[in-house]
PDB file of C-alpha atoms in Angstrom:
ATOM      1  CA  MET A  18    -184.649 -12.979 -91.299  1.00 61.00           C
ATOM      2  CA  ALA A  19    -182.786  -9.558 -91.284  1.00 58.00           C
ATOM      3  CA  ILE A  20    -180.470  -9.056 -88.469  1.00 55.00           C
ATOM      4  CA  ALA A  21    -180.080  -5.532 -87.476  1.00 51.00           C
ATOM      5  CA  GLY A  22    -177.132  -6.116 -85.360  1.00 61.00           C
ATOM      6  CA  LYS A  23    -173.700  -7.538 -86.208  1.00 64.00           C
ATOM      7  CA  LEU A  24    -173.029 -10.855 -84.653  1.00 84.00           C
ATOM      8  CA  PHE A  25    -173.018 -14.089 -86.298  1.00 84.00           C
ATOM      9  CA  THR A  26    -172.255 -16.911 -84.283  1.00 84.00           C
ATOM     10  CA  CYS A  27    -171.702 -20.434 -85.428  1.00 85.00           C
ATOM     11  CA  VAL A  28    -172.385 -22.897 -82.793  1.00 82.00           C
ATOM     12  CA  PHE A  29    -170.415 -26.153 -83.433  1.00 75.00           C
ATOM     13  CA  LEU A  30    -170.119 -28.973 -80.975  1.00 77.00           C
ATOM     14  CA  GLN A  31    -167.156 -31.823 -80.817  1.00 76.00           C
ATOM     15  CA  GLN A  32    -167.954 -35.382 -80.143  1.00 72.00           C
ATOM     16  CA  GLN A  33    -167.412 -35.777 -76.265  1.00 63.00           C
ATOM     17  CA  ASN A  34    -165.804 -38.995 -74.923  1.00 53.00           C
ATOM     18  CA  ASN A  35    -167.491 -39.666 -71.821  1.00 50.00           C
ATOM     19  CA  GLU A  36    -170.515 -38.583 -69.501  1.00 54.00           C
ATOM     20  CA  SER A  37    -168.348 -36.341 -67.303  1.00 50.00           C
ATOM     21  CA  ASP A  38    -167.280 -34.574 -70.483  1.00 50.00           C
ATOM     22  CA  ARG A  39    -170.866 -34.067 -71.510  1.00 51.00           C
ATOM     23  CA  ALA A  40    -171.835 -32.722 -67.923  1.00 53.00           C
ATOM     24  CA  GLU A  41    -168.916 -30.235 -68.212  1.00 55.00           C
ATOM     25  CA  GLY A  42    -170.224 -29.237 -71.700  1.00 53.00           C
ATOM     26  CA  TYR A  43    -173.621 -28.170 -70.309  1.00 56.00           C
ATOM     27  CA  GLN A  44    -171.983 -26.410 -67.308  1.00 60.00           C
ATOM     28  CA  GLY A  45    -169.895 -24.511 -69.474  1.00 67.00           C
ATOM     29  CA  ASP A  46    -172.826 -23.097 -71.343  1.00 76.00           C
ATOM     30  CA  CYS A  47    -172.821 -20.155 -69.048  1.00 84.00           C
ATOM     31  CA  ASP A  48    -169.348 -19.427 -69.656  1.00 85.00           C
ATOM     32  CA  ARG A  49    -169.639 -19.337 -73.541  1.00 87.00           C
ATOM     33  CA  VAL A  50    -172.757 -17.184 -73.363  1.00 92.00           C
ATOM     34  CA  ARG A  51    -171.143 -14.625 -71.083  1.00 93.00           C
ATOM     35  CA  LYS A  52    -168.074 -14.663 -73.406  1.00 92.00           C
ATOM     36  CA  ILE A  53    -170.053 -14.282 -76.546  1.00 92.00           C
ATOM     37  CA  LEU A  54    -172.250 -11.558 -75.238  1.00 95.00           C
ATOM     38  CA  ASN A  55    -169.465  -9.595 -73.625  1.00 95.00           C
ATOM     39  CA  LEU A  56    -166.681 -10.016 -76.265  1.00 93.00           C
ATOM     40  CA  ARG A  57    -165.718  -6.361 -77.143  1.00 95.00           C
ATOM     41  CA  LEU A  58    -165.746  -6.583 -81.100  1.00 91.00           C
ATOM     42  CA  PHE A  59    -167.373  -3.271 -81.975  1.00 91.00           C
ATOM     43  CA  GLU A  60    -166.709   0.279 -81.907  1.00 91.00           C
ATOM     44  CA  ASP A  61    -167.568   2.916 -79.327  1.00 93.00           C
ATOM     45  CA  GLU A  62    -169.484   6.102 -80.221  1.00 93.00           C
ATOM     46  CA  ASN A  63    -166.160   7.835 -80.766  1.00 95.00           C
ATOM     47  CA  GLY A  64    -164.930   5.181 -83.120  1.00 93.00           C
ATOM     48  CA  ARG A  65    -162.548   3.465 -81.024  1.00 95.00           C
ATOM     49  CA  ALA A  66    -162.221  -0.120 -82.172  1.00 92.00           C
ATOM     50  CA  TRP A  67    -162.571  -3.131 -80.076  1.00 94.00           C
ATOM     51  CA  SER A  68    -164.510  -1.412 -77.220  1.00 95.00           C
ATOM     52  CA  LYS A  69    -168.101  -2.526 -77.257  1.00 95.00           C
ATOM     53  CA  SER A  70    -169.708  -5.657 -77.077  1.00 95.00           C
ATOM     54  CA  VAL A  71    -173.237  -7.002 -78.320  1.00 94.00           C
ATOM     55  CA  MET A  72    -174.754  -5.978 -75.170  1.00 96.00           C
ATOM     56  CA  ASP A  73    -173.405  -2.597 -74.980  1.00 96.00           C
ATOM     57  CA  ARG A  74    -174.513  -1.898 -78.255  1.00 95.00           C
ATOM     58  CA  ASP A  75    -177.953  -3.528 -78.193  1.00 94.00           C
ATOM     59  CA  PHE A  76    -177.278  -5.780 -81.293  1.00 94.00           C
ATOM     60  CA  GLU A  77    -178.770  -8.799 -82.191  1.00 93.00           C
ATOM     61  CA  VAL A  78    -177.294 -12.044 -82.290  1.00 93.00           C
ATOM     62  CA  LEU A  79    -178.096 -14.842 -84.857  1.00 92.00           C
ATOM     63  CA  CYS A  80    -176.967 -18.537 -83.969  1.00 92.00           C
ATOM     64  CA  VAL A  81    -176.484 -21.214 -86.530  1.00 91.00           C
ATOM     65  CA  SER A  82    -175.607 -24.711 -85.535  1.00 90.00           C
ATOM     66  CA  GLN A  83    -172.742 -25.484 -88.047  1.00 88.00           C
ATOM     67  CA  PHE A  84    -171.327 -29.093 -87.460  1.00 87.00           C
ATOM     68  CA  THR A  85    -169.171 -28.766 -90.942  1.00 87.00           C
ATOM     69  CA  LEU A  86    -166.894 -26.295 -88.650  1.00 86.00           C
ATOM     70  CA  GLN A  87    -165.613 -29.637 -87.230  1.00 85.00           C
ATOM     71  CA  CYS A  88    -164.197 -31.113 -90.152  1.00 89.00           C
ATOM     72  CA  ILE A  89    -161.187 -33.107 -90.489  1.00 91.00           C
ATOM     73  CA  LEU A  90    -159.608 -33.192 -94.015  1.00 93.00           C
ATOM     74  CA  LYS A  91    -158.832 -36.782 -95.036  1.00 91.00           C
ATOM     75  CA  GLY A  92    -157.256 -36.310 -98.365  1.00 93.00           C
ATOM     76  CA  ASN A  93    -159.409 -34.191-100.272  1.00 95.00           C
ATOM     77  CA  LYS A  94    -162.478 -35.613 -98.747  1.00 95.00           C
ATOM     78  CA  PRO A  95    -164.197 -33.495 -95.374  1.00 94.00           C
ATOM     79  CA  ASP A  96    -164.726 -35.774 -92.510  1.00 93.00           C
ATOM     80  CA  PHE A  97    -167.247 -35.070 -89.665  1.00 91.00           C
ATOM     81  CA  HIS A  98    -167.000 -37.976 -87.398  1.00 88.00           C
ATOM     82  CA  SER A  99    -165.617 -35.353 -84.872  1.00 87.00           C
ATOM     83  CA  ALA A 100    -168.755 -33.551 -84.643  1.00 89.00           C
ATOM     84  CA  MET A 101    -171.087 -34.372 -81.894  1.00 88.00           C
ATOM     85  CA  PRO A 102    -174.004 -36.518 -83.161  1.00 90.00           C
ATOM     86  CA  ALA A 103    -177.149 -34.476 -83.745  1.00 91.00           C
ATOM     87  CA  GLU A 104    -179.253 -36.257 -80.923  1.00 92.00           C
ATOM     88  CA  LEU A 105    -176.576 -35.139 -78.343  1.00 89.00           C
ATOM     89  CA  ALA A 106    -175.660 -31.726 -80.068  1.00 90.00           C
ATOM     90  CA  GLN A 107    -179.417 -30.454 -80.272  1.00 93.00           C
ATOM     91  CA  PRO A 108    -179.876 -30.337 -76.402  1.00 92.00           C
ATOM     92  CA  PHE A 109    -176.476 -28.522 -76.141  1.00 88.00           C
ATOM     93  CA  TYR A 110    -177.371 -25.920 -78.642  1.00 91.00           C
ATOM     94  CA  ASN A 111    -180.794 -25.436 -77.223  1.00 93.00           C
ATOM     95  CA  SER A 112    -179.208 -25.023 -73.865  1.00 92.00           C
ATOM     96  CA  ILE A 113    -176.892 -22.221 -75.279  1.00 92.00           C
ATOM     97  CA  LEU A 114    -179.900 -20.498 -76.803  1.00 94.00           C
ATOM     98  CA  GLU A 115    -181.817 -20.563 -73.521  1.00 94.00           C
ATOM     99  CA  ASN A 116    -178.748 -19.239 -71.566  1.00 94.00           C
ATOM    100  CA  MET A 117    -178.433 -16.312 -74.382  1.00 95.00           C
ATOM    101  CA  ARG A 118    -181.924 -15.674 -74.020  1.00 96.00           C
ATOM    102  CA  SER A 119    -182.095 -15.646 -70.178  1.00 96.00           C
ATOM    103  CA  THR A 120    -178.681 -13.376 -69.920  1.00 95.00           C
ATOM    104  CA  TYR A 121    -179.469 -11.035 -72.820  1.00 96.00           C
ATOM    105  CA  LYS A 122    -182.788  -9.707 -74.427  1.00 96.00           C
ATOM    106  CA  PRO A 123    -184.593 -12.604 -75.511  1.00 97.00           C
ATOM    107  CA  GLU A 124    -185.994 -10.930 -78.705  1.00 96.00           C
ATOM    108  CA  LEU A 125    -182.577 -10.098 -80.070  1.00 95.00           C
ATOM    109  CA  ILE A 126    -181.511 -13.451 -79.972  1.00 95.00           C
ATOM    110  CA  LYS A 127    -182.384 -15.276 -83.429  1.00 93.00           C
ATOM    111  CA  ASP A 128    -181.452 -18.794 -84.282  1.00 92.00           C
ATOM    112  CA  GLY A 129    -181.467 -20.842 -87.578  1.00 86.00           C
ATOM    113  CA  GLN A 130    -183.324 -24.455 -87.942  1.00 88.00           C
ATOM    114  CA  PHE A 131    -181.033 -27.012 -85.982  1.00 91.00           C
ATOM    115  CA  GLY A 132    -179.812 -29.696 -88.605  1.00 88.00           C
ATOM    116  CA  ALA A 133    -181.501 -27.853 -91.705  1.00 88.00           C
ATOM    117  CA  TYR A 134    -180.008 -26.791 -94.823  1.00 89.00           C
ATOM    118  CA  MET A 135    -180.282 -23.062 -94.807  1.00 88.00           C
ATOM    119  CA  GLN A 136    -178.871 -20.268 -96.896  1.00 88.00           C
ATOM    120  CA  VAL A 137    -177.357 -17.618 -94.667  1.00 83.00           C
ATOM    121  CA  ASN A 138    -176.392 -14.490 -96.265  1.00 84.00           C
ATOM    122  CA  ILE A 139    -173.797 -12.441 -94.131  1.00 81.00           C
ATOM    123  CA  GLN A 140    -172.125  -9.242 -94.690  1.00 80.00           C
ATOM    124  CA  ASN A 141    -168.796  -9.705 -92.494  1.00 77.00           C
ATOM    125  CA  ASP A 142    -167.508  -6.364 -91.207  1.00 76.00           C
ATOM    126  CA  GLY A 143    -163.768  -6.904 -91.213  1.00 76.00           C
ATOM    127  CA  PRO A 144    -163.728  -9.875 -91.560  1.00 78.00           C
ATOM    128  CA  VAL A 145    -163.289 -10.762 -87.876  1.00 84.00           C
ATOM    129  CA  THR A 146    -163.492 -14.525 -87.023  1.00 85.00           C
ATOM    130  CA  ILE A 147    -162.686 -15.376 -83.245  1.00 87.00           C
ATOM    131  CA  GLU A 148    -163.154 -19.031 -82.088  1.00 85.00           C
ATOM    132  CA  LEU A 149    -164.013 -20.026 -78.505  1.00 82.00           C
ATOM    133  CA  THR A 150    -163.339 -23.454 -77.253  1.00 77.00           C
ATOM    134  CA  SER A 151    -164.991 -24.517 -74.214  1.00 66.00           C
ATOM    135  CA  PRO A 152    -163.758 -26.911 -72.762  1.00 58.00           C
ATOM    136  CA  ALA A 153    -160.527 -26.827 -74.787  1.00 50.00           C
ATOM    137  CA  GLY A 154    -160.661 -29.879 -77.268  1.00 51.00           C
ATOM    138  CA  PRO A 155    -157.898 -31.339 -79.152  1.00 51.00           C
ATOM    139  CA  LYS A 156    -156.865 -29.508 -82.283  1.00 54.00           C
ATOM    140  CA  ASP A 157    -154.194 -32.096 -83.596  1.00 58.00           C
ATOM    141  CA  ALA A 158    -155.540 -34.210 -86.328  1.00 60.00           C
ATOM    142  CA  LYS A 159    -153.528 -37.227 -85.140  1.00 64.00           C
ATOM    143  CA  LEU A 160    -155.036 -36.951 -81.732  1.00 64.00           C
ATOM    144  CA  LEU A 161    -158.344 -36.532 -83.184  1.00 63.00           C
ATOM    145  CA  SER A 162    -157.979 -39.282 -85.626  1.00 69.00           C
ATOM    146  CA  LYS A 163    -156.912 -41.498 -82.649  1.00 70.00           C
ATOM    147  CA  GLN A 164    -160.023 -40.315 -80.611  1.00 67.00           C
ATOM    148  CA  GLU A 165    -162.072 -41.208 -83.675  1.00 70.00           C
ATOM    149  CA  LYS A 166    -160.743 -44.490 -84.023  1.00 74.00           C
ATOM    150  CA  GLN A 167    -161.369 -45.252 -80.483  1.00 70.00           C
ATOM    151  CA  GLN A 168    -165.003 -44.237 -80.601  1.00 67.00           C
ATOM    152  CA  GLN A 169    -165.422 -46.365 -83.634  1.00 71.00           C
ATOM    153  CA  ARG A 170    -163.992 -49.392 -81.642  1.00 73.00           C
ATOM    154  CA  LYS A 171    -166.318 -48.584 -78.660  1.00 63.00           C
ATOM    155  CA  GLU A 172    -169.380 -48.133 -81.085  1.00 63.00           C
ATOM    156  CA  LYS A 173    -168.318 -51.834 -82.700  1.00 69.00           C
ATOM    157  CA  THR A 174    -168.239 -53.353 -79.152  1.00 65.00           C
ATOM    158  CA  ARG A 175    -171.661 -52.090 -78.106  1.00 57.00           C
ATOM    159  CA  SER A 176    -173.104 -53.299 -81.598  1.00 56.00           C
ATOM    160  CA  LYS A 177    -171.899 -56.522 -80.966  1.00 57.00           C
ATOM    161  CA  GLY A 178    -173.044 -56.790 -77.320  1.00 52.00           C
ATOM    162  CA  PRO A 179    -171.148 -58.242 -74.425  1.00 50.00           C
ATOM    163  CA  SER A 180    -168.250 -60.356 -75.674  1.00 48.00           C
ATOM    164  CA  GLU A 181    -165.538 -62.280 -74.309  1.00 48.00           C
ATOM    165  CA  SER A 182    -161.965 -60.903 -73.790  1.00 46.00           C
ATOM    166  CA  GLY A 183    -159.318 -62.258 -76.227  1.00 46.00           C
ATOM    167  CA  ARG A 184    -157.758 -63.969 -73.205  1.00 47.00           C
ATOM    168  CA  GLU A 185    -161.060 -65.815 -72.228  1.00 50.00           C
ATOM    169  CA  LYS A 186    -161.445 -67.135 -76.047  1.00 46.00           C
ATOM    170  CA  SER A 187    -157.694 -68.126 -76.019  1.00 46.00           C
ATOM    171  CA  ALA A 188    -158.549 -70.019 -72.988  1.00 48.00           C
ATOM    172  CA  LEU A 189    -161.664 -71.593 -74.447  1.00 47.00           C
ATOM    173  CA  ARG A 190    -159.637 -72.667 -77.666  1.00 45.00           C
ATOM    174  CA  SER A 191    -156.700 -74.487 -75.359  1.00 44.00           C
ATOM    175  CA  ARG A 192    -159.171 -76.341 -73.576  1.00 49.00           C
ATOM    176  CA  GLN A 193    -160.832 -77.407 -76.877  1.00 48.00           C
ATOM    177  CA  ASP A 194    -157.745 -77.908 -78.789  1.00 45.00           C
ATOM    178  CA  PRO A 195    -154.450 -78.104 -76.493  1.00 46.00           C
ATOM    179  CA  ASN A 196    -152.360 -77.412 -80.013  1.00 44.00           C
ATOM    180  CA  ALA A 197    -154.362 -74.573 -80.903  1.00 40.00           C
ATOM    181  CA  THR A 198    -152.670 -71.107 -80.556  1.00 37.00           C
ATOM    182  CA  SER A 199    -154.282 -67.653 -80.962  1.00 35.00           C
ATOM    183  CA  GLY A 200    -151.569 -66.664 -83.959  1.00 35.00           C
ATOM    184  CA  ALA A 201    -150.866 -63.375 -82.003  1.00 33.00           C
ATOM    185  CA  GLU A 202    -147.934 -64.601 -79.536  1.00 34.00           C
ATOM    186  CA  GLY A 203    -145.431 -62.018 -79.200  1.00 33.00           C
ATOM    187  CA  ALA A 204    -147.341 -59.465 -81.087  1.00 32.00           C
ATOM    188  CA  LEU A 205    -148.926 -56.524 -79.877  1.00 28.00           C
ATOM    189  CA  SER A 206    -152.307 -55.137 -81.240  1.00 30.00           C
ATOM    190  CA  SER A 207    -153.087 -51.802 -81.554  1.00 33.00           C
ATOM    191  CA  GLU A 208    -156.800 -52.317 -80.797  1.00 40.00           C
ATOM    192  CA  ARG A 209    -157.892 -52.360 -77.212  1.00 35.00           C
ATOM    193  CA  GLU A 210    -161.105 -53.219 -75.576  1.00 41.00           C
ATOM    194  CA  PRO A 211    -162.487 -50.467 -73.606  1.00 40.00           C
TER     195      PRO A 211
END
């Protein structure tokens, strides 16, 4: 697919922590789309830089979903756990495309195939790369790692089904054997149940 215009947009979606974050993400689509289509990245007719947008120049936009942009390096290995899972990301991505097509000229909005391996050949003029985040997500690797661990604990808890809290288990052991202890008296655990 050849794109006559000059805007290549990589869309990457970060793992959301709860339903209100997801709802806010969908509502933020209009803001993201407006920003993408109105960014003044291009020259005007007189060669003045940073003065025209995609819409001003009637350029095409190629959107590609790219979860790899949510990479966190763990040593020399890329980790993509902070990327939103495909089953949640695809509706967001589709919503962004729909908003772009309803805001701008639908025939000028192109997209790749969601989740597919693609060979994308681009000629970067500049190069210019601008990152738009909405809502603002954490950039700190330690904070991302902490959120990732919290998400993993939630998933473990869900996969085990309903369980008793540590206090309930301890009380049950104490009733069964009054001399039994949990082995954790005076120690704090970094893991908390949600």
